mmCIF file of C-alpha atoms in Angstrom:
data_model
loop_
_atom_site.group_PDB
_atom_site.id
_atom_site.type_symbol
_atom_site.label_atom_id
_atom_site.label_comp_id
_atom_site.label_asym_id
_atom_site.label_seq_id
_atom_site.Cartn_x
_atom_site.Cartn_y
_atom_site.Cartn_z
ATOM 1 C CA MET A 1460 113.592 210.549 141.214
ATOM 2 C CA PHE A 1461 109.923 209.562 141.198
ATOM 3 C CA LYS A 1462 107.023 211.298 139.466
ATOM 4 C CA SER A 1463 103.951 212.109 141.535
ATOM 5 C CA ALA A 1464 100.479 211.154 140.357
ATOM 6 C CA THR A 1465 99.131 213.951 138.168
ATOM 7 C CA PHE A 1466 96.038 214.575 140.312
ATOM 8 C CA LEU A 1467 97.977 215.179 143.551
ATOM 9 C CA PRO A 1468 98.829 218.923 143.275
ATOM 10 C CA SER A 1469 95.135 219.869 143.214
ATOM 11 C CA SER A 1470 93.922 217.197 145.624
ATOM 12 C CA ASN A 1471 93.208 217.009 149.355
ATOM 13 C CA ILE A 1472 93.564 214.376 152.094
ATOM 14 C CA TYR A 1473 91.036 213.403 154.759
ATOM 15 C CA GLU A 1474 92.399 211.559 157.812
ATOM 16 C CA VAL A 1475 90.087 208.853 159.139
ATOM 17 C CA ASN A 1476 90.174 207.826 162.802
ATOM 18 C CA VAL A 1477 88.066 204.664 162.462
ATOM 19 C CA ARG A 1478 87.846 204.029 166.216
ATOM 20 C CA GLN A 1479 86.382 207.438 167.026
ATOM 21 C CA TYR A 1480 84.469 208.172 163.820
ATOM 22 C CA THR A 1481 81.246 206.356 164.776
ATOM 23 C CA GLU A 1482 79.701 204.697 167.803
ATOM 24 C CA GLU A 1483 80.473 201.326 166.229
ATOM 25 C CA GLY A 1484 84.058 202.271 165.373
ATOM 26 C CA THR A 1485 84.110 199.928 162.379
ATOM 27 C CA PHE A 1486 84.920 199.991 158.681
ATOM 28 C CA ARG A 1487 81.281 199.303 157.805
ATOM 29 C CA ALA A 1488 80.012 202.165 159.936
ATOM 30 C CA PHE A 1489 82.530 204.542 158.373
ATOM 31 C CA MET A 1490 81.552 203.396 154.872
ATOM 32 C CA GLN A 1491 78.176 205.095 155.346
ATOM 33 C CA HIS A 1492 80.021 208.423 155.283
ATOM 34 C CA ILE A 1493 81.816 207.870 151.968
ATOM 35 C CA PRO A 1494 79.014 209.387 149.819
ATOM 36 C CA ARG A 1495 78.925 212.439 152.096
ATOM 37 C CA LEU A 1496 82.698 212.897 151.973
ATOM 38 C CA HIS A 1497 82.701 212.412 148.208
ATOM 39 C CA LYS A 1498 80.074 215.149 147.870
ATOM 40 C CA MET A 1499 82.287 217.340 150.052
ATOM 41 C CA GLY A 1500 85.073 216.955 147.513
ATOM 42 C CA VAL A 1501 87.349 214.647 149.498
ATOM 43 C CA GLU A 1502 89.755 212.876 147.141
ATOM 44 C CA VAL A 1503 92.156 210.880 149.321
ATOM 45 C CA LEU A 1504 91.229 208.980 152.482
ATOM 46 C CA TRP A 1505 94.106 208.386 154.889
ATOM 47 C CA LEU A 1506 93.213 205.624 157.330
ATOM 48 C CA MET A 1507 95.094 205.627 160.610
ATOM 49 C CA PRO A 1508 96.698 202.212 161.304
ATOM 50 C CA ILE A 1509 94.266 199.391 160.579
ATOM 51 C CA HIS A 1510 96.396 196.635 162.141
ATOM 52 C CA PRO A 1511 95.926 194.702 165.405
ATOM 53 C CA ILE A 1512 97.210 196.560 168.455
ATOM 54 C CA GLY A 1513 99.684 194.976 170.865
ATOM 55 C CA LYS A 1514 98.535 193.913 174.333
ATOM 56 C CA ILE A 1515 101.871 193.785 176.174
ATOM 57 C CA ASN A 1516 102.629 197.189 177.762
ATOM 58 C CA ARG A 1517 99.486 198.562 176.103
ATOM 59 C CA LYS A 1518 98.602 202.148 176.987
ATOM 60 C CA GLY A 1519 95.036 202.657 178.108
ATOM 61 C CA LEU A 1520 92.199 200.248 177.499
ATOM 62 C CA LEU A 1521 92.428 200.068 173.712
ATOM 63 C CA GLY A 1522 96.064 201.016 173.118
ATOM 64 C CA SER A 1523 97.811 203.072 170.472
ATOM 65 C CA TYR A 1524 97.050 202.460 166.811
ATOM 66 C CA TYR A 1525 100.800 202.789 166.251
ATOM 67 C CA SER A 1526 101.667 199.753 168.399
ATOM 68 C CA ILE A 1527 101.255 197.081 165.739
ATOM 69 C CA SER A 1528 101.239 193.366 166.467
ATOM 70 C CA ASP A 1529 100.882 192.125 162.874
ATOM 71 C CA PHE A 1530 101.634 194.102 159.714
ATOM 72 C CA GLU A 1531 99.519 191.765 157.581
ATOM 73 C CA ASP A 1532 96.351 191.582 159.644
ATOM 74 C CA ILE A 1533 93.313 193.706 160.500
ATOM 75 C CA ASN A 1534 92.319 195.075 163.889
ATOM 76 C CA ALA A 1535 89.279 192.925 164.722
ATOM 77 C CA GLU A 1536 87.687 195.892 166.497
ATOM 78 C CA PHE A 1537 87.361 197.554 163.077
ATOM 79 C CA GLY A 1538 85.986 194.511 161.267
ATOM 80 C CA THR A 1539 87.323 191.854 158.920
ATOM 81 C CA LYS A 1540 89.548 191.823 155.877
ATOM 82 C CA LYS A 1541 86.377 191.408 153.823
ATOM 83 C CA ASP A 1542 84.977 194.576 155.397
ATOM 84 C CA PHE A 1543 88.181 196.451 154.628
ATOM 85 C CA LYS A 1544 88.167 195.280 151.019
ATOM 86 C CA GLU A 1545 84.580 196.462 150.639
ATOM 87 C CA LEU A 1546 85.559 199.862 152.056
ATOM 88 C CA ILE A 1547 88.281 200.169 149.417
ATOM 89 C CA VAL A 1548 85.846 199.209 146.655
ATOM 90 C CA ALA A 1549 83.254 201.719 147.906
ATOM 91 C CA ALA A 1550 85.852 204.487 147.978
ATOM 92 C CA HIS A 1551 87.121 203.615 144.508
ATOM 93 C CA ASP A 1552 83.559 203.521 143.162
ATOM 94 C CA ALA A 1553 83.165 207.072 144.483
ATOM 95 C CA GLY A 1554 86.346 208.127 142.685
ATOM 96 C CA MET A 1555 88.382 208.380 145.886
ATOM 97 C CA LYS A 1556 91.811 206.997 146.777
ATOM 98 C CA VAL A 1557 92.705 205.201 150.024
ATOM 99 C CA ILE A 1558 96.124 205.296 151.691
ATOM 100 C CA ILE A 1559 97.010 203.485 154.903
ATOM 101 C CA ASP A 1560 99.246 204.523 157.776
ATOM 102 C CA TRP A 1561 102.527 202.618 157.757
ATOM 103 C CA VAL A 1562 104.754 202.300 160.832
ATOM 104 C CA ALA A 1563 108.216 201.142 159.753
ATOM 105 C CA ASN A 1564 110.259 202.222 162.771
ATOM 106 C CA HIS A 1565 108.742 200.232 165.640
ATOM 107 C CA ALA A 1566 106.261 197.516 166.553
ATOM 108 C CA ALA A 1567 104.340 196.129 169.519
ATOM 109 C CA TRP A 1568 106.163 194.090 172.179
ATOM 110 C CA ASP A 1569 104.075 191.109 171.079
ATOM 111 C CA ASN A 1570 104.422 191.658 167.338
ATOM 112 C CA VAL A 1571 104.467 188.309 165.499
ATOM 113 C CA TRP A 1572 108.034 188.987 164.395
ATOM 114 C CA THR A 1573 109.232 188.888 168.021
ATOM 115 C CA ILE A 1574 108.596 185.130 167.906
ATOM 116 C CA LEU A 1575 109.344 184.361 164.247
ATOM 117 C CA HIS A 1576 112.196 186.843 163.726
ATOM 118 C CA PRO A 1577 113.460 188.284 167.039
ATOM 119 C CA ASP A 1578 116.618 189.423 165.247
ATOM 120 C CA PHE A 1579 114.491 192.069 163.466
ATOM 121 C CA PHE A 1580 114.590 194.207 166.632
ATOM 122 C CA CYS A 1581 117.220 196.122 168.564
ATOM 123 C CA LYS A 1582 118.262 194.729 171.956
ATOM 124 C CA ASN A 1583 120.185 195.941 174.980
ATOM 125 C CA GLU A 1584 123.266 194.297 176.468
ATOM 126 C CA SER A 1585 121.061 191.788 178.271
ATOM 127 C CA GLY A 1586 119.427 190.747 175.014
ATOM 128 C CA ASP A 1587 116.088 192.384 175.826
ATOM 129 C CA PHE A 1588 114.045 194.391 173.365
ATOM 130 C CA ILE A 1589 114.256 198.158 173.807
ATOM 131 C CA SER A 1590 111.820 201.003 173.254
ATOM 132 C CA PRO A 1591 112.622 204.075 171.157
ATOM 133 C CA TYR A 1592 112.571 207.270 173.235
ATOM 134 C CA ASP A 1593 109.967 206.953 176.016
ATOM 135 C CA TRP A 1594 107.454 205.054 173.878
ATOM 136 C CA THR A 1595 107.077 202.198 176.299
ATOM 137 C CA ASP A 1596 104.345 200.377 174.382
ATOM 138 C CA VAL A 1597 106.579 199.659 171.355
ATOM 139 C CA ILE A 1598 110.032 198.260 170.580
ATOM 140 C CA GLN A 1599 112.649 199.521 168.145
ATOM 141 C CA ILE A 1600 113.050 197.802 164.772
ATOM 142 C CA ASP A 1601 116.653 197.164 163.683
ATOM 143 C CA HIS A 1602 117.060 199.005 160.391
ATOM 144 C CA ASN A 1603 120.409 197.322 159.773
ATOM 145 C CA SER A 1604 118.638 194.033 159.136
ATOM 146 C CA LYS A 1605 118.222 193.455 155.412
ATOM 147 C CA ALA A 1606 115.891 190.550 156.110
ATOM 148 C CA GLN A 1607 113.676 192.802 158.216
ATOM 149 C CA GLN A 1608 113.533 195.392 155.442
ATOM 150 C CA GLN A 1609 112.516 192.754 152.924
ATOM 151 C CA HIS A 1610 109.784 191.431 155.214
ATOM 152 C CA MET A 1611 108.536 194.978 155.748
ATOM 153 C CA MET A 1612 108.354 195.565 151.995
ATOM 154 C CA ASP A 1613 106.600 192.227 151.522
ATOM 155 C CA ALA A 1614 103.991 193.367 154.036
ATOM 156 C CA MET A 1615 103.497 196.649 152.176
ATOM 157 C CA ALA A 1616 103.112 194.778 148.901
ATOM 158 C CA TYR A 1617 100.500 192.527 150.506
ATOM 159 C CA TRP A 1618 98.070 195.420 150.983
ATOM 160 C CA ILE A 1619 98.540 196.570 147.398
ATOM 161 C CA LYS A 1620 98.116 193.150 145.818
ATOM 162 C CA GLU A 1621 95.297 191.866 148.037
ATOM 163 C CA PHE A 1622 93.347 195.051 148.750
ATOM 164 C CA ASP A 1623 94.302 197.501 145.974
ATOM 165 C CA ILE A 1624 95.212 200.353 148.333
ATOM 166 C CA ASP A 1625 96.493 203.563 146.744
ATOM 167 C CA GLY A 1626 99.515 204.436 148.855
ATOM 168 C CA PHE A 1627 101.068 204.975 152.249
ATOM 169 C CA ARG A 1628 101.358 207.625 154.931
ATOM 170 C CA ALA A 1629 104.735 206.908 156.533
ATOM 171 C CA ASP A 1630 104.661 207.475 160.284
ATOM 172 C CA LEU A 1631 107.728 209.460 161.399
ATOM 173 C CA ALA A 1632 109.327 208.598 158.078
ATOM 174 C CA HIS A 1633 112.723 210.097 158.958
ATOM 175 C CA LEU A 1634 113.257 207.531 161.740
ATOM 176 C CA THR A 1635 113.557 204.872 159.035
ATOM 177 C CA PRO A 1636 116.490 205.158 156.584
ATOM 178 C CA LEU A 1637 115.786 206.994 153.343
ATOM 179 C CA LEU A 1638 117.304 204.152 151.328
ATOM 180 C CA PHE A 1639 114.610 201.825 152.654
ATOM 181 C CA TRP A 1640 111.864 204.128 151.402
ATOM 182 C CA ILE A 1641 113.519 204.550 148.004
ATOM 183 C CA GLU A 1642 113.757 200.794 147.578
ATOM 184 C CA ALA A 1643 110.214 200.295 148.879
ATOM 185 C CA ARG A 1644 108.778 202.824 146.451
ATOM 186 C CA THR A 1645 110.756 201.367 143.566
ATOM 187 C CA LYS A 1646 109.290 197.927 144.254
ATOM 188 C CA MET A 1647 105.758 199.070 145.057
ATOM 189 C CA GLN A 1648 105.550 201.189 141.905
ATOM 190 C CA GLN A 1649 106.002 198.000 139.901
ATOM 191 C CA LEU A 1650 102.787 196.723 141.460
ATOM 192 C CA LYS A 1651 100.815 199.965 141.061
ATOM 193 C CA PRO A 1652 102.404 202.962 139.305
ATOM 194 C CA ASP A 1653 100.358 205.891 140.700
ATOM 195 C CA LEU A 1654 100.703 205.227 144.406
ATOM 196 C CA ILE A 1655 100.585 208.167 146.822
ATOM 197 C CA TRP A 1656 103.553 208.594 149.184
ATOM 198 C CA LEU A 1657 103.011 210.875 152.169
ATOM 199 C CA ALA A 1658 105.806 211.314 154.708
ATOM 200 C CA GLU A 1659 105.435 212.547 158.253
ATOM 201 C CA THR A 1660 108.699 214.448 158.110
ATOM 202 C CA GLU A 1661 110.226 217.779 157.181
ATOM 203 C CA GLU A 1662 113.529 216.261 156.114
ATOM 204 C CA VAL A 1663 113.957 217.694 152.614
ATOM 205 C CA SER A 1664 115.985 214.702 151.413
ATOM 206 C CA TYR A 1665 113.007 212.401 151.956
ATOM 207 C CA HIS A 1666 111.361 213.914 148.897
ATOM 208 C CA GLN A 1667 113.658 211.594 146.987
ATOM 209 C CA ALA A 1668 111.140 208.911 147.962
ATOM 210 C CA PHE A 1669 107.950 210.804 148.868
ATOM 211 C CA ASP A 1670 105.495 213.088 147.092
ATOM 212 C CA ILE A 1671 104.207 214.998 150.112
ATOM 213 C CA SER A 1672 105.720 215.997 153.453
ATOM 214 C CA PHE A 1673 104.291 217.553 156.603
ATOM 215 C CA THR A 1674 104.495 221.280 157.435
ATOM 216 C CA TRP A 1675 104.968 221.064 161.198
ATOM 217 C CA ASN A 1676 107.136 224.201 161.276
ATOM 218 C CA TRP A 1677 104.505 226.283 159.517
ATOM 219 C CA MET A 1678 101.751 224.902 161.743
ATOM 220 C CA HIS A 1679 103.652 225.833 164.909
ATOM 221 C CA ALA A 1680 104.557 229.244 163.477
ATOM 222 C CA SER A 1681 100.951 229.951 162.488
ATOM 223 C CA GLU A 1682 99.741 228.970 165.952
ATOM 224 C CA ASN A 1683 102.307 231.228 167.629
ATOM 225 C CA TYR A 1684 101.418 234.026 165.213
ATOM 226 C CA VAL A 1685 97.773 233.912 166.266
ATOM 227 C CA ARG A 1686 98.022 233.070 169.971
ATOM 228 C CA GLN A 1687 100.955 235.343 170.795
ATOM 229 C CA HIS A 1688 99.899 238.175 168.459
ATOM 230 C CA LEU A 1689 103.236 238.105 166.673
ATOM 231 C CA VAL A 1690 104.110 240.211 163.630
ATOM 232 C CA ASP A 1691 103.037 239.106 160.139
ATOM 233 C CA GLU A 1692 106.602 238.203 159.208
ATOM 234 C CA VAL A 1693 106.368 235.123 161.461
ATOM 235 C CA PHE A 1694 103.610 233.721 159.252
ATOM 236 C CA LYS A 1695 105.229 234.892 156.026
ATOM 237 C CA ASP A 1696 108.725 233.657 156.876
ATOM 238 C CA ALA A 1697 107.400 230.148 157.594
ATOM 239 C CA VAL A 1698 105.810 230.067 154.138
ATOM 240 C CA LYS A 1699 108.916 231.470 152.464
ATOM 241 C CA LYS A 1700 111.101 228.910 154.222
ATOM 242 C CA ASN A 1701 109.042 226.126 152.677
ATOM 243 C CA GLU A 1702 109.510 227.679 149.245
ATOM 244 C CA ILE A 1703 113.264 228.121 149.692
ATOM 245 C CA ASP A 1704 114.155 224.840 151.384
ATOM 246 C CA PHE A 1705 112.081 222.403 149.352
ATOM 247 C CA PRO A 1706 112.345 221.508 145.653
ATOM 248 C CA SER A 1707 109.691 222.989 143.361
ATOM 249 C CA GLU A 1708 108.071 219.613 142.741
ATOM 250 C CA ALA A 1709 107.687 218.879 146.472
ATOM 251 C CA LEU A 1710 104.118 218.935 147.753
ATOM 252 C CA ARG A 1711 103.479 220.019 151.350
ATOM 253 C CA LEU A 1712 100.703 218.872 153.658
ATOM 254 C CA TYR A 1713 99.144 221.904 155.364
ATOM 255 C CA PHE A 1714 96.790 221.359 158.293
ATOM 256 C CA THR A 1715 95.169 222.985 161.299
ATOM 257 C CA SER A 1716 94.581 219.645 163.054
ATOM 258 C CA ASN A 1717 95.378 215.942 162.894
ATOM 259 C CA HIS A 1718 95.210 213.011 165.319
ATOM 260 C CA ASP A 1719 98.294 214.077 167.301
ATOM 261 C CA GLU A 1720 97.399 217.756 167.407
ATOM 262 C CA ASN A 1721 93.819 217.108 168.424
ATOM 263 C CA SER A 1722 94.571 214.643 171.227
ATOM 264 C CA TRP A 1723 97.719 216.164 172.702
ATOM 265 C CA ASN A 1724 97.643 219.884 171.886
ATOM 266 C CA GLY A 1725 93.981 220.685 171.342
ATOM 267 C CA THR A 1726 91.585 221.322 168.496
ATOM 268 C CA GLU A 1727 92.068 223.967 165.839
ATOM 269 C CA TYR A 1728 89.809 226.198 167.956
ATOM 270 C CA ASP A 1729 92.116 225.824 170.940
ATOM 271 C CA LYS A 1730 94.973 226.985 168.704
ATOM 272 C CA TYR A 1731 93.362 229.516 166.390
ATOM 273 C CA GLY A 1732 90.037 230.439 167.983
ATOM 274 C CA LYS A 1733 87.853 232.488 165.636
ATOM 275 C CA PHE A 1734 90.635 232.461 163.036
ATOM 276 C CA ALA A 1735 90.403 228.695 162.431
ATOM 277 C CA LYS A 1736 88.494 228.995 159.153
ATOM 278 C CA ALA A 1737 90.817 231.693 157.817
ATOM 279 C CA MET A 1738 93.766 229.430 158.621
ATOM 280 C CA ALA A 1739 92.021 226.554 156.829
ATOM 281 C CA VAL A 1740 91.747 228.784 153.756
ATOM 282 C CA SER A 1741 95.487 229.354 153.878
ATOM 283 C CA CYS A 1742 96.075 225.587 154.095
ATOM 284 C CA ALA A 1743 94.198 225.180 150.823
ATOM 285 C CA THR A 1744 95.802 228.068 148.943
ATOM 286 C CA LEU A 1745 99.478 228.350 149.933
ATOM 287 C CA PRO A 1746 102.122 227.294 147.375
ATOM 288 C CA SER A 1747 102.449 223.550 146.683
ATOM 289 C CA SER A 1748 99.829 222.863 149.330
ATOM 290 C CA VAL A 1749 97.836 219.689 149.791
ATOM 291 C CA PRO A 1750 95.306 220.476 152.541
ATOM 292 C CA LEU A 1751 94.584 217.902 155.250
ATOM 293 C CA LEU A 1752 91.264 217.602 157.058
ATOM 294 C CA TYR A 1753 91.041 215.473 160.185
ATOM 295 C CA SER A 1754 88.000 213.414 161.145
ATOM 296 C CA GLY A 1755 85.125 215.654 162.174
ATOM 297 C CA GLN A 1756 86.607 219.045 161.364
ATOM 298 C CA GLU A 1757 83.624 219.574 159.086
ATOM 299 C CA ILE A 1758 81.183 219.146 162.040
ATOM 300 C CA PRO A 1759 83.051 221.228 163.426
ATOM 301 C CA ASN A 1760 84.671 219.165 166.170
ATOM 302 C CA GLU A 1761 85.654 221.210 169.223
ATOM 303 C CA LYS A 1762 86.520 218.178 171.343
ATOM 304 C CA ARG A 1763 89.898 216.643 172.146
ATOM 305 C CA LEU A 1764 89.539 212.956 171.351
ATOM 306 C CA ALA A 1765 91.088 210.462 173.780
ATOM 307 C CA PHE A 1766 93.945 208.597 172.122
ATOM 308 C CA PHE A 1767 93.964 205.252 173.926
ATOM 309 C CA GLU A 1768 90.237 204.953 174.712
ATOM 310 C CA LYS A 1769 86.937 204.986 172.877
ATOM 311 C CA ASP A 1770 85.795 208.604 172.468
ATOM 312 C CA THR A 1771 83.308 209.040 169.646
ATOM 313 C CA LEU A 1772 82.930 212.197 167.583
ATOM 314 C CA GLN A 1773 79.742 214.009 168.540
ATOM 315 C CA THR A 1774 77.367 215.004 165.756
ATOM 316 C CA ASN A 1775 73.611 215.196 165.352
ATOM 317 C CA GLY A 1776 73.938 214.533 161.641
ATOM 318 C CA ILE A 1777 74.488 218.194 160.807
ATOM 319 C CA TYR A 1778 77.884 219.140 159.372
ATOM 320 C CA GLU A 1779 78.012 222.927 159.510
ATOM 321 C CA LEU A 1780 81.287 223.314 157.631
ATOM 322 C CA GLU A 1781 80.638 220.827 154.828
ATOM 323 C CA ASN A 1782 79.863 223.562 152.312
ATOM 324 C CA PHE A 1783 82.888 225.578 153.415
ATOM 325 C CA TYR A 1784 85.298 222.700 152.808
ATOM 326 C CA ALA A 1785 83.447 221.557 149.679
ATOM 327 C CA THR A 1786 83.910 225.032 148.216
ATOM 328 C CA LEU A 1787 87.647 224.913 148.869
ATOM 329 C CA PHE A 1788 88.195 221.319 147.737
ATOM 330 C CA LEU A 1789 86.139 221.526 144.541
ATOM 331 C CA PHE A 1790 87.756 224.856 143.650
ATOM 332 C CA ARG A 1791 91.205 223.296 143.986
ATOM 333 C CA LYS A 1792 90.149 220.379 141.818
ATOM 334 C CA LYS A 1793 88.633 222.490 139.032
ATOM 335 C CA TYR A 1794 90.759 225.648 138.891
ATOM 336 C CA PRO A 1795 93.760 224.982 136.609
ATOM 337 C CA LEU A 1796 96.126 227.133 138.673
ATOM 338 C CA PHE A 1797 96.480 224.351 141.256
ATOM 339 C CA LYS A 1798 97.741 221.828 138.732
ATOM 340 C CA ASN A 1799 100.857 223.912 138.111
ATOM 341 C CA LEU A 1800 103.724 223.880 140.632
ATOM 342 C CA LYS A 1801 105.644 226.593 138.757
ATOM 343 C CA ASN A 1802 103.316 229.486 139.601
ATOM 344 C CA ASP A 1803 104.521 232.888 140.758
ATOM 345 C CA PHE A 1804 103.684 233.572 144.397
ATOM 346 C CA HIS A 1805 104.242 236.603 146.565
ATOM 347 C CA PHE A 1806 102.767 238.390 149.558
ATOM 348 C CA LEU A 1807 101.185 241.783 149.021
ATOM 349 C CA ARG A 1808 101.683 244.868 151.122
ATOM 350 C CA SER A 1809 98.761 245.184 153.519
ATOM 351 C CA PRO A 1810 97.987 246.450 157.039
ATOM 352 C CA GLU A 1811 99.386 244.473 159.947
ATOM 353 C CA ARG A 1812 97.479 241.219 160.616
ATOM 354 C CA ILE A 1813 95.879 241.315 157.175
ATOM 355 C CA ILE A 1814 97.657 238.533 155.300
ATOM 356 C CA SER A 1815 97.300 238.871 151.537
ATOM 357 C CA TYR A 1816 99.010 236.986 148.730
ATOM 358 C CA ILE A 1817 98.657 236.390 145.039
ATOM 359 C CA THR A 1818 99.435 233.260 143.030
ATOM 360 C CA LYS A 1819 99.477 233.517 139.250
ATOM 361 C CA ASN A 1820 100.756 232.265 135.940
ATOM 362 C CA SER A 1821 100.274 233.492 132.380
ATOM 363 C CA GLU A 1822 96.594 232.477 132.327
ATOM 364 C CA TYR A 1823 95.244 232.386 135.867
ATOM 365 C CA ALA A 1824 95.513 234.375 139.082
ATOM 366 C CA MET A 1825 94.238 233.994 142.646
ATOM 367 C CA LEU A 1826 94.232 236.622 145.391
ATOM 368 C CA VAL A 1827 93.766 235.479 149.000
ATOM 369 C CA LEU A 1828 93.015 237.846 151.885
ATOM 370 C CA LEU A 1829 92.855 236.775 155.532
ATOM 371 C CA ASN A 1830 91.976 238.978 158.496
ATOM 372 C CA PHE A 1831 93.830 237.859 161.633
ATOM 373 C CA SER A 1832 93.134 241.097 163.495
ATOM 374 C CA ASP A 1833 90.454 241.686 166.101
ATOM 375 C CA HIS A 1834 88.860 244.404 163.980
ATOM 376 C CA ASN A 1835 86.967 244.653 160.738
ATOM 377 C CA PHE A 1836 89.074 245.827 157.815
ATOM 378 C CA SER A 1837 87.748 248.057 155.054
ATOM 379 C CA GLY A 1838 90.201 249.352 152.512
ATOM 380 C CA GLU A 1839 92.189 248.724 149.388
ATOM 381 C CA ILE A 1840 94.797 246.083 148.611
ATOM 382 C CA SER A 1841 97.095 247.173 145.811
ATOM 383 C CA SER A 1842 99.326 245.312 143.385
ATOM 384 C CA GLU A 1843 100.433 245.834 139.825
ATOM 385 C CA ASN A 1844 99.416 242.220 139.236
ATOM 386 C CA LEU A 1845 95.750 242.961 139.946
ATOM 387 C CA SER A 1846 93.934 243.618 136.688
ATOM 388 C CA GLY A 1847 90.808 242.363 134.984
ATOM 389 C CA LYS A 1848 87.730 240.499 136.166
ATOM 390 C CA TYR A 1849 87.843 238.360 139.309
ATOM 391 C CA ASN A 1850 85.243 236.115 140.890
ATOM 392 C CA ASN A 1851 84.749 235.918 144.639
ATOM 393 C CA LEU A 1852 84.785 232.193 145.436
ATOM 394 C CA PHE A 1853 82.476 232.359 148.453
ATOM 395 C CA SER A 1854 80.115 235.233 147.587
ATOM 396 C CA HIS A 1855 80.137 234.639 143.788
ATOM 397 C CA GLU A 1856 80.436 238.376 143.166
ATOM 398 C CA GLU A 1857 82.336 239.716 140.162
ATOM 399 C CA ILE A 1858 85.045 242.253 140.924
ATOM 400 C CA TYR A 1859 86.984 244.370 138.435
ATOM 401 C CA ALA A 1860 90.488 245.279 139.493
ATOM 402 C CA GLU A 1861 92.908 247.798 138.040
ATOM 403 C CA GLY A 1862 95.907 247.823 140.300
ATOM 404 C CA SER A 1863 93.862 247.435 143.480
ATOM 405 C CA VAL A 1864 90.727 245.924 144.998
ATOM 406 C CA SER A 1865 88.452 247.314 147.681
ATOM 407 C CA VAL A 1866 87.533 244.823 150.374
ATOM 408 C CA ASN A 1867 85.451 244.673 153.524
ATOM 409 C CA LEU A 1868 86.789 241.893 155.710
ATOM 410 C CA PRO A 1869 85.429 241.105 159.193
ATOM 411 C CA SER A 1870 87.701 239.869 161.954
ATOM 412 C CA GLY A 1871 88.487 236.246 161.178
ATOM 413 C CA GLY A 1872 87.224 236.735 157.642
ATOM 414 C CA TYR A 1873 88.666 235.413 154.383
ATOM 415 C CA ILE A 1874 88.308 236.153 150.698
ATOM 416 C CA ILE A 1875 89.477 234.228 147.632
ATOM 417 C CA LEU A 1876 89.340 236.130 144.349
ATOM 418 C CA TYR A 1877 90.225 234.251 141.176
ATOM 419 C CA LYS A 1878 90.567 235.409 137.617
ATOM 420 C CA ALA A 1879 87.850 233.905 135.451
#
């Protein structure tokens, strides 16, 4: 129904937790990192909710970003609207896009609409507001209210018209009716045609309104594969399911961490251990992938960040994995294979816990090898599709293949070979 921006298939997204990113926890403090992130190849900044946080039934000292008291205002802890506008300008000057988190399903108990438009919310038999699930710091929006939907779209339009944002990450998108999102995108596209629409959902139908959806199922499968030492088919089947279930033009957000995962389930090192980097390589090279990097993964961050309190990322100014992620992100941006969503993809036959796959079209080819075993692997990977000269992305070696390639892959190691 909608056409994605042409740069999206080869792009990446970096999630920004403003509160925890710096000691100051402000837009201005984060802005100092934009040149560094640009150099690292980051293309899209996703800012977690920037709005004021409700005080009634607040969790913790600072509350949840997703308990919003005003959809058209800025959280004063982060700065001012002027500060936010300058952040957008700085990102745009660096050639980056900025999308904001949008919560359309619920709001804070003291959201401004509770006074101005109390009929925008669901109520119990006693006429009291109600919370969805056990989320006691928020109340449920009534999606049957046409007036509420219009006000919500007006609020979305406000950030486009006044601040020139580049799109939205829809929080738990499937909890809000698909028809709302279709209408919202239709109207927002009239204001700015190449907006980015990212949905936190795996409901296939929501690709009628969104460009990119989350890969929660793959993430859980990949974690189980590593932690429980399951067979390779667990990893492979999760990838194949994405290919089968979703339309060819659907982009999928692959990740090893995000704000929820980090705070509630642990860092990527808690999940994947020494295989975290190999899994990050897969996130950047699987079919239709748009890789996500969460705040501080390039440090690397091995700390669970508190969700409702101040808990700053710890760094001494050295970002050990910057070059690793820059290599992946800039390769995706420059190598033409990633711009095409009609590539051929298949897994190759390889020893157990050596995941290998090839992606190719008539001009380009990429072979990825990942060692998820506890042992070094030395041997050959064979395929009739392997022929000609390949470059090793990380070592810069040239390799000539005629039906097979010889590799030496340490435990936790990864190789990307691409046809020149």
